[in-house]
PDB file of C-alpha atoms in Angstrom:
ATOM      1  CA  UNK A  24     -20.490 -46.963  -1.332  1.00  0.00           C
ATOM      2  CA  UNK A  25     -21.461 -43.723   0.765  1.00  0.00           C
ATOM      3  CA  UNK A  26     -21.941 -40.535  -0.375  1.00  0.00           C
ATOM      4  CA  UNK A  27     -22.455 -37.242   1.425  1.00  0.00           C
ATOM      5  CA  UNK A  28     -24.994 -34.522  -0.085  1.00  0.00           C
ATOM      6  CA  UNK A  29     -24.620 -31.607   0.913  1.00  0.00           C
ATOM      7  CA  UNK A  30     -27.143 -28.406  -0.527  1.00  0.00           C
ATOM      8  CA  UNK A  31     -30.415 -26.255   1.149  1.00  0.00           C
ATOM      9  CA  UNK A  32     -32.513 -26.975  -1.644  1.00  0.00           C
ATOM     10  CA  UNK A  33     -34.219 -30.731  -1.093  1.00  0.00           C
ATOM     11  CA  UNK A  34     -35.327 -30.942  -4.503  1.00  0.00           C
ATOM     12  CA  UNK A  35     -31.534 -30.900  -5.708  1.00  0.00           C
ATOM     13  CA  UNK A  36     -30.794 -33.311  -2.650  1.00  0.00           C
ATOM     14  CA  UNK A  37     -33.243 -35.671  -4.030  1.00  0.00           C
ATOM     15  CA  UNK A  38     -32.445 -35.182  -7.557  1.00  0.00           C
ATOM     16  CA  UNK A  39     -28.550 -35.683  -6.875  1.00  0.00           C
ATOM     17  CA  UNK A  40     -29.684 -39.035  -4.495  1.00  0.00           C
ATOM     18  CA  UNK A  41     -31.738 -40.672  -7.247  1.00  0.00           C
ATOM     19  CA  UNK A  42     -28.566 -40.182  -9.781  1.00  0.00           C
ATOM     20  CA  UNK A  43     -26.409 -41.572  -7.451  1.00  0.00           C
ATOM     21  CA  UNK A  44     -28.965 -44.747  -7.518  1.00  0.00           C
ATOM     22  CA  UNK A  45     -28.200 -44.985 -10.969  1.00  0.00           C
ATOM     23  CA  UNK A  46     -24.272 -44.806 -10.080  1.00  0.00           C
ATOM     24  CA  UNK A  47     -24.647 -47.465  -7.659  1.00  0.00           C
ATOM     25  CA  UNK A  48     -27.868 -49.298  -6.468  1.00  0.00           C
ATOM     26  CA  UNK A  49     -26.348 -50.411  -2.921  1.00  0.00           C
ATOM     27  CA  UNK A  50     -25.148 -46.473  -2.416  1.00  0.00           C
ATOM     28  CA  UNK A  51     -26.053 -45.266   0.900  1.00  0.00           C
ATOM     29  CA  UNK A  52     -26.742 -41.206   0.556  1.00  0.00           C
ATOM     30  CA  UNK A  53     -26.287 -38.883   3.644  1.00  0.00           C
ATOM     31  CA  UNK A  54     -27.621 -35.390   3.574  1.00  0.00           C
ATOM     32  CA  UNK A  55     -26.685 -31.923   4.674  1.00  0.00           C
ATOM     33  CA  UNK A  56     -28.513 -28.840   4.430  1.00  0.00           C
ATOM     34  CA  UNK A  57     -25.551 -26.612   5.700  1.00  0.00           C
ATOM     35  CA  UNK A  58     -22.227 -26.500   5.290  1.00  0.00           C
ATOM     36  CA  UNK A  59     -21.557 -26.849   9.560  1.00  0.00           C
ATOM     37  CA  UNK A  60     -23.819 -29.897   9.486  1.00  0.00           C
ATOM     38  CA  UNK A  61     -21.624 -31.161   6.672  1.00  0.00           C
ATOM     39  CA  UNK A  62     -18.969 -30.548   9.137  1.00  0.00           C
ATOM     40  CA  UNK A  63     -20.913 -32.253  12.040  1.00  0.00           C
ATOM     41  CA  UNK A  64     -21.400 -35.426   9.746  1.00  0.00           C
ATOM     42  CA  UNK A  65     -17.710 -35.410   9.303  1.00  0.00           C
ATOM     43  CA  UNK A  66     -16.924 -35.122  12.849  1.00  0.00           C
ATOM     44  CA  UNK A  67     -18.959 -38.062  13.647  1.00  0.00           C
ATOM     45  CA  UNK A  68     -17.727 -40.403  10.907  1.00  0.00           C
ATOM     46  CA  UNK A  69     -13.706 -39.469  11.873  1.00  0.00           C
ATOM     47  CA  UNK A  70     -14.687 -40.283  15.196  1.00  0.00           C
ATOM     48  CA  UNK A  71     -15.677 -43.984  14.001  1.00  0.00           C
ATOM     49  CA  UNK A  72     -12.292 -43.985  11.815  1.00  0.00           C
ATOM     50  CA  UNK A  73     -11.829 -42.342   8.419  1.00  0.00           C
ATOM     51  CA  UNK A  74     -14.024 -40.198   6.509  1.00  0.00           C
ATOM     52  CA  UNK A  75     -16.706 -43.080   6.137  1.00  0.00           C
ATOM     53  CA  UNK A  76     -17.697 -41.093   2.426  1.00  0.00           C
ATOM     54  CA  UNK A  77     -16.802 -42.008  -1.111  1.00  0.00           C
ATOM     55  CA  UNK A  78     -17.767 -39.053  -2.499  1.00  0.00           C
ATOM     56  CA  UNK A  79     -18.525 -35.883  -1.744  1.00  0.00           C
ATOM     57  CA  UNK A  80     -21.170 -33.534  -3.521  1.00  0.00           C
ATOM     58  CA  UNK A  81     -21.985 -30.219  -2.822  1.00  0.00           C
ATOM     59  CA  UNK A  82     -23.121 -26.649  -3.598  1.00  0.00           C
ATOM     60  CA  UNK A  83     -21.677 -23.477  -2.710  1.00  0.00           C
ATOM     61  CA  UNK A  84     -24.702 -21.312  -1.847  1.00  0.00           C
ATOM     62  CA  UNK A  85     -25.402 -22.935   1.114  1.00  0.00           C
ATOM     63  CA  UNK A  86     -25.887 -21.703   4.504  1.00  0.00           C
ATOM     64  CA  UNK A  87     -22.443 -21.048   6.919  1.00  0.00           C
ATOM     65  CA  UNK A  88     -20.278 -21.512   3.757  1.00  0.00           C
ATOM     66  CA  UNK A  89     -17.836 -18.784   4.164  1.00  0.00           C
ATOM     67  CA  UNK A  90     -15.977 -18.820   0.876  1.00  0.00           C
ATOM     68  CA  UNK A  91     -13.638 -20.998  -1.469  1.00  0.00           C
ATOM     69  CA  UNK A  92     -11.307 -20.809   1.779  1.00  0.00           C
ATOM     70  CA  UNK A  93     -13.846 -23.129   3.791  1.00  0.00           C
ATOM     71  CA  UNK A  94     -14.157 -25.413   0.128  1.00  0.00           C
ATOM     72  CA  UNK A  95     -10.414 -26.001   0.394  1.00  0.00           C
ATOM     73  CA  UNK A  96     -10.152 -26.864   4.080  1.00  0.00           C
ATOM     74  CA  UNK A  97     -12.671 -29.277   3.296  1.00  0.00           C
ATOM     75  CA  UNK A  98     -11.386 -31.116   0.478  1.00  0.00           C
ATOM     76  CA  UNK A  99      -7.836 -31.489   2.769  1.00  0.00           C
ATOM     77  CA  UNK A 100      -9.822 -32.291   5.311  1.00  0.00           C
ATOM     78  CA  UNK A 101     -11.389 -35.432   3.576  1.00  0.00           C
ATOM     79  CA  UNK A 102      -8.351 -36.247   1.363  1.00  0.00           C
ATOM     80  CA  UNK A 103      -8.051 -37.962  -0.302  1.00  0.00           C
ATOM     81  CA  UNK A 104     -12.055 -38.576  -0.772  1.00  0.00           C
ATOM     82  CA  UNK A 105     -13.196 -37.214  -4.343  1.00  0.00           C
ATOM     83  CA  UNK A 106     -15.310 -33.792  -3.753  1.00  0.00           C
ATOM     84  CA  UNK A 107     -17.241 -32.668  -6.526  1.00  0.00           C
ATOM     85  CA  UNK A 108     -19.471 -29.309  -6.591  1.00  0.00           C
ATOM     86  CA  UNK A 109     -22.951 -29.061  -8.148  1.00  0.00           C
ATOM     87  CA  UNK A 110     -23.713 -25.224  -8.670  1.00  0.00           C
ATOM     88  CA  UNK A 111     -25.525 -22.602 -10.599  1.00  0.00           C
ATOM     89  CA  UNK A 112     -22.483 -20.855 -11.105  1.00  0.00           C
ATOM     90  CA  UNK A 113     -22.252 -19.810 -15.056  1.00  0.00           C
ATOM     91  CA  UNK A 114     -19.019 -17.520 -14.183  1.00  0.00           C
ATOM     92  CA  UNK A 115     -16.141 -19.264 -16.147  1.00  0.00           C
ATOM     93  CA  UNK A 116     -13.833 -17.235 -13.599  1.00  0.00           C
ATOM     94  CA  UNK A 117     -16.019 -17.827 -10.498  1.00  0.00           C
ATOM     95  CA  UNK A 118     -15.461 -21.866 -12.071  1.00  0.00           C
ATOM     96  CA  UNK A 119     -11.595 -22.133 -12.522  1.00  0.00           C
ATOM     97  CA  UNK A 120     -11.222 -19.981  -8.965  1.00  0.00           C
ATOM     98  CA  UNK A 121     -13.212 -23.064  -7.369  1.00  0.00           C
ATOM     99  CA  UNK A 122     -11.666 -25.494  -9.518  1.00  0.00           C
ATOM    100  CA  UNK A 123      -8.532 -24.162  -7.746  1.00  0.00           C
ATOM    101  CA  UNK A 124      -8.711 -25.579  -4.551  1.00  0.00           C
ATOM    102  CA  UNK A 125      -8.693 -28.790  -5.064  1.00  0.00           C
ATOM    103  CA  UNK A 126     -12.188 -30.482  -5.873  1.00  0.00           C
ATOM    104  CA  UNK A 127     -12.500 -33.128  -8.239  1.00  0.00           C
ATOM    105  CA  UNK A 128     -15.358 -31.455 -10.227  1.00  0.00           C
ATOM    106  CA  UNK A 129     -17.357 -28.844 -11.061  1.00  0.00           C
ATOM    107  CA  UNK A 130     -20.655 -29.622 -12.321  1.00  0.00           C
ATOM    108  CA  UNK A 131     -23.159 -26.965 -13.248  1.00  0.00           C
ATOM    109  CA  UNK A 132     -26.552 -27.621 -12.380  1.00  0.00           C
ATOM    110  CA  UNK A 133     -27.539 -27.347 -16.108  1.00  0.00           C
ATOM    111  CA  UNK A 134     -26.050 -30.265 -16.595  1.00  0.00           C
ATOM    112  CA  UNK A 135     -27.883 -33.499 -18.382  1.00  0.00           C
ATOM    113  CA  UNK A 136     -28.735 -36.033 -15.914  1.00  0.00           C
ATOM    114  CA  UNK A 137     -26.734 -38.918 -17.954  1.00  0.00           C
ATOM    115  CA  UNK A 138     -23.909 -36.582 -17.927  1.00  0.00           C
ATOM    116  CA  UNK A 139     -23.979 -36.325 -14.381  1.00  0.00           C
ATOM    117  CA  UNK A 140     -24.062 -39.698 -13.550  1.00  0.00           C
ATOM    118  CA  UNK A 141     -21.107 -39.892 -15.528  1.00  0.00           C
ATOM    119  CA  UNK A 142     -19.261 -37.220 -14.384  1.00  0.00           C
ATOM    120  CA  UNK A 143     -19.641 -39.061 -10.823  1.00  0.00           C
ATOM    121  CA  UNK A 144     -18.402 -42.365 -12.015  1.00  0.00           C
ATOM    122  CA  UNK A 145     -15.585 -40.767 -13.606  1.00  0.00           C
ATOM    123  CA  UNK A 146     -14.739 -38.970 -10.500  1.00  0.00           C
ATOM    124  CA  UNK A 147     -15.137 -42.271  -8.505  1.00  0.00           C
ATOM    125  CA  UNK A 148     -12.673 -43.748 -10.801  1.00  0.00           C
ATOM    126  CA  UNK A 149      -9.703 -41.192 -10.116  1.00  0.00           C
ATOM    127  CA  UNK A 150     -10.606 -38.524 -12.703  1.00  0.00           C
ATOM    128  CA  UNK A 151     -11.233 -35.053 -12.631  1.00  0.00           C
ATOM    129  CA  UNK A 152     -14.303 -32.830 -14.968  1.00  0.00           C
ATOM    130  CA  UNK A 153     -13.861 -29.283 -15.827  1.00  0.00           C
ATOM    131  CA  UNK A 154     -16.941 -28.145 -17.464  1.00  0.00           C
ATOM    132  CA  UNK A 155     -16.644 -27.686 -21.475  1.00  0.00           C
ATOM    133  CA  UNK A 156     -17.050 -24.093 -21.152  1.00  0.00           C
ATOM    134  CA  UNK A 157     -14.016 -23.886 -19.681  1.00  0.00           C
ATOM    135  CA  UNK A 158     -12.191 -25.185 -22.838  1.00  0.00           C
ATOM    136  CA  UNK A 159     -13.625 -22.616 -25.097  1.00  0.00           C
ATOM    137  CA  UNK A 160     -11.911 -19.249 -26.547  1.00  0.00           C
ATOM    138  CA  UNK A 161     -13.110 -16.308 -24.749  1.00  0.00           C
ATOM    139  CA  UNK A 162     -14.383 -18.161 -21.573  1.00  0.00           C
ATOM    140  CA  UNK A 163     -11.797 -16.124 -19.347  1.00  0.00           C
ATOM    141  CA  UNK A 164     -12.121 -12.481 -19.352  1.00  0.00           C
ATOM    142  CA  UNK A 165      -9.190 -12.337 -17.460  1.00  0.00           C
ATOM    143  CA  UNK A 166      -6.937 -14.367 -19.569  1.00  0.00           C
ATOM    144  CA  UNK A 167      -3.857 -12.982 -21.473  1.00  0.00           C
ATOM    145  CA  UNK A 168      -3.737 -12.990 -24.731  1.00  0.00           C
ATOM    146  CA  UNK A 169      -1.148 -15.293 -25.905  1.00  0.00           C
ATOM    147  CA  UNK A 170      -1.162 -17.220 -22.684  1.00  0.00           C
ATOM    148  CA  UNK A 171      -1.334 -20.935 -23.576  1.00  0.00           C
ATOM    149  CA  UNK A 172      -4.173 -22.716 -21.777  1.00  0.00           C
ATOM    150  CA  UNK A 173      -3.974 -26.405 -19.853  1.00  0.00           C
ATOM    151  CA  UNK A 174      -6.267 -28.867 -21.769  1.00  0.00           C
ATOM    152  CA  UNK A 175      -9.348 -29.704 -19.394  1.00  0.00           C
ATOM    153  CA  UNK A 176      -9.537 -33.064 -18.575  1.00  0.00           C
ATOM    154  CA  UNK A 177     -11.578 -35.271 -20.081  1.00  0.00           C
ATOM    155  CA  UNK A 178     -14.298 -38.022 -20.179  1.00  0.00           C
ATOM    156  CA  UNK A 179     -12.921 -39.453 -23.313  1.00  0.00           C
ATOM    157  CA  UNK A 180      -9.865 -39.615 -22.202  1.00  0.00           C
ATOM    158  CA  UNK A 181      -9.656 -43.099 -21.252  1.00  0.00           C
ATOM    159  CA  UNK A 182     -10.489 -44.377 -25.061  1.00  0.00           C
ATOM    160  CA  UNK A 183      -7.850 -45.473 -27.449  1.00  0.00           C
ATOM    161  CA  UNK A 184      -7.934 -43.428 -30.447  1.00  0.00           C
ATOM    162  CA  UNK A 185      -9.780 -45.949 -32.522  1.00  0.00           C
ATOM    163  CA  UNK A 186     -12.455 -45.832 -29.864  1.00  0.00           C
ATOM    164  CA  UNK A 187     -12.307 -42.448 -30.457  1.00  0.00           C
ATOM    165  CA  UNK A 188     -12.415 -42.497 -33.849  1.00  0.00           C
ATOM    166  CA  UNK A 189     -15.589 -44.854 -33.683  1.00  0.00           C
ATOM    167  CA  UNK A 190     -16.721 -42.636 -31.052  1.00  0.00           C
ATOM    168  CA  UNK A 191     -16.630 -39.596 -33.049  1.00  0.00           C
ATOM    169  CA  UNK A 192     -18.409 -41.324 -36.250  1.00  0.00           C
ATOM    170  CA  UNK A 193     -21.390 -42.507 -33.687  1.00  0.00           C
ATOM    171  CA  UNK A 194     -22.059 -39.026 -33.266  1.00  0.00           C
ATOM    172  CA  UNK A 195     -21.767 -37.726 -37.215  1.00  0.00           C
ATOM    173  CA  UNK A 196     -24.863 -40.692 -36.953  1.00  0.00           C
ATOM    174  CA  UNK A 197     -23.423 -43.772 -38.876  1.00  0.00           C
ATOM    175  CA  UNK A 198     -24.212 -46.832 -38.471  1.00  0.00           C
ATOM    176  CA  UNK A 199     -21.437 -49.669 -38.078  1.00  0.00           C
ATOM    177  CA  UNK A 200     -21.488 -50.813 -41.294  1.00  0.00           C
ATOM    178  CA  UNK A 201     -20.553 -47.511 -42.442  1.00  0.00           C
ATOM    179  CA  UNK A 202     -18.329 -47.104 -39.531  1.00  0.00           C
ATOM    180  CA  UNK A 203     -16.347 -49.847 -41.239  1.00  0.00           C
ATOM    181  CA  UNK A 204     -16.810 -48.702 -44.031  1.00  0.00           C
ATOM    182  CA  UNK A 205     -14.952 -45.422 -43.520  1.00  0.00           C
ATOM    183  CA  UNK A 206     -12.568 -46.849 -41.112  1.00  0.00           C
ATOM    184  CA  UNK A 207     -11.590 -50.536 -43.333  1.00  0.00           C
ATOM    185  CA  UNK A 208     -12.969 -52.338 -40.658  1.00  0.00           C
ATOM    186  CA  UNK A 209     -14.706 -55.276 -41.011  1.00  0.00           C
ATOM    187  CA  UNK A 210     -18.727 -55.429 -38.858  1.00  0.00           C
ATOM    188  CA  UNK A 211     -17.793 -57.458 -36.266  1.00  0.00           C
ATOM    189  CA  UNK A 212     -14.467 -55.066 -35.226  1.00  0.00           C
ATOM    190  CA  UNK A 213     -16.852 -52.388 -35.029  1.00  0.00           C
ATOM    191  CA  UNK A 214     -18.725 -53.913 -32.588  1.00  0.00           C
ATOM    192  CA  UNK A 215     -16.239 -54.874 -30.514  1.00  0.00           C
ATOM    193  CA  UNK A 216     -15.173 -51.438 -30.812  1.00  0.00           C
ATOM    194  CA  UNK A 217     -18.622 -49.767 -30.088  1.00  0.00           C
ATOM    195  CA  UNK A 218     -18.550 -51.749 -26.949  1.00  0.00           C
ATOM    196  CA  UNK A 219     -15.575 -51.034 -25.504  1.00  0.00           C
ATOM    197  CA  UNK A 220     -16.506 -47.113 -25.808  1.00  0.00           C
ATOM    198  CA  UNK A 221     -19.659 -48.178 -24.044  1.00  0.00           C
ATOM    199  CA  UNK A 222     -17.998 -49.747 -21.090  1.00  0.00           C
ATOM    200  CA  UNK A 223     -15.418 -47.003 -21.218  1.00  0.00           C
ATOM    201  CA  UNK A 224     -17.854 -44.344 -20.809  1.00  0.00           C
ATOM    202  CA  UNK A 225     -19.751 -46.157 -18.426  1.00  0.00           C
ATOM    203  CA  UNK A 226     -23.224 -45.713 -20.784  1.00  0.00           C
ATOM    204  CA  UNK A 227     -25.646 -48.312 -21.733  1.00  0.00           C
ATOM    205  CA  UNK A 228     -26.665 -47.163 -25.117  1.00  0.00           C
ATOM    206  CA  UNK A 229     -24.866 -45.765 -28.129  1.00  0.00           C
ATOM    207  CA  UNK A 230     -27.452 -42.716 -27.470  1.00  0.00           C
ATOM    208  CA  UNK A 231     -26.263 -42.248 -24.089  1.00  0.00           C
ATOM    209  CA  UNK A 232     -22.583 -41.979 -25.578  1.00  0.00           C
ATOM    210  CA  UNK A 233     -23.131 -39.323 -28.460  1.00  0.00           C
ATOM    211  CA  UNK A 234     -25.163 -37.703 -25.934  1.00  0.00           C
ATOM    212  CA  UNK A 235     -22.010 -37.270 -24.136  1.00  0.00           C
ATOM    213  CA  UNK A 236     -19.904 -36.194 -27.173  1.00  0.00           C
ATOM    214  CA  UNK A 237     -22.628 -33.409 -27.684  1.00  0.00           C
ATOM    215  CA  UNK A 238     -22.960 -32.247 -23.967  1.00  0.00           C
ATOM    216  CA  UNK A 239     -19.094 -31.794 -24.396  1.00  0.00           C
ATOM    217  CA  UNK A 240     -19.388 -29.221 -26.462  1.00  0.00           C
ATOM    218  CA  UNK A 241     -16.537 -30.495 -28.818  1.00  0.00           C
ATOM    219  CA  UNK A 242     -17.254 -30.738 -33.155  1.00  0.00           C
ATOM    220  CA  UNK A 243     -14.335 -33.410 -32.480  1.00  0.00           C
ATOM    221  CA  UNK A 244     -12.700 -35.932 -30.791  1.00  0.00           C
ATOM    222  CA  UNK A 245     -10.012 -36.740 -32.983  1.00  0.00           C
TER     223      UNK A 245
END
């Protein structure tokens, strides 16, 4: 696996290389601190044969970035390679107009490390992540009233609705026995429930996954 990094700050570069670690130990990371020696990596991995890249990460404050028109020639440039962006952007506008052209995901740089990691393996996999803000009433100050509004895609949305029924009782803080209790399923189900959402999610820890249901922003999942 090879991903490309591409932001000024190195503290962010090295932050977003050690996550990807945790995505996948044999990852090889390549850095740019610009977006034209983002372009220059590119160049010299087409000219071996494909993109070479996995993923692609990136910010949007970053020197010789024009605007979202350069972010869209890139991700049809490297199509169909994922491209997510990592920014400080808090505009829910400034979000969906980037969201726009194409990328994958939009990750703020607020967001929790596990999250992140997460984000990126759901990417990997063929999804998409809109943050949660993005979901909630009021978070366009452009948007008409009355205007119905595309459900974001979602992390959970590869669990069955049991799973996300267990899923959603993890995070009230049960444990399984009164998971089973409040879903007439006997202990060992539950388990083999509480797994599943585990893999699903990717997380190794029933923490890790009701961390996720709280970054999410959502009171519920089903």
């Amino acid at each position: 696996m090879q991903v490309l990094i591409a932001d000024d700050h190195s503290i962010v570069r090295s932050g977003l290389t050690h996550l990807v670690g945790e995505l996948d130990e044999q990852a090889t990371v390549v850095a740019a601190t610009s977006f034209s020696q983002l372009n220059a990596i590119l160049d010299g991995a087409m000219q071996d044969g494909g993109t070479a890249f996995d993923l692609i990460v990136m910010d949007l404050r970053m020197p010789g970035l024009g605007g979202l028109e350069d972010v869209e020639a890139l991700v049809k440039r490297v199509a169909p390679v994922p491209v997510a962006i990592f920014s400080m952007i808090e505009s829910p506008d400034e979000m969906r107009a980037v969201l726009s052209r194409g990328v994958r995901a939009f990750i703020p740089k607020s967001t929790d490390d596990v999250l992140v990691v997460n984000i990126l393996r759901l990417v990997m996999a063929g999804g998409s992540y809109v943050p949660p803000v993005l979901g909630m009433p009021g978070a366009s100050s452009h948007a008409a009233a009355g205007t119905p509004r595309a459900v974001p895609p979602s992390i959970f949305d590869g669990l069955t609705r049991r799973q996300l029924e267990v899923l959603d009782l993890l995070a009230q803080g049960l444990s399984n026995q009164e998971i089973g209790e409040r879903l007439g399923l006997n202990l060992s189900t539950v388990k083999t429930h509480v797994t599943g959402v585990l893999k699903a999610l990717g997380v190794g820890s029933r923490t890790q996954a009701v961390l996720l249901v709280k970054e999410s922003g959502r009171d519920r999942l089903v």
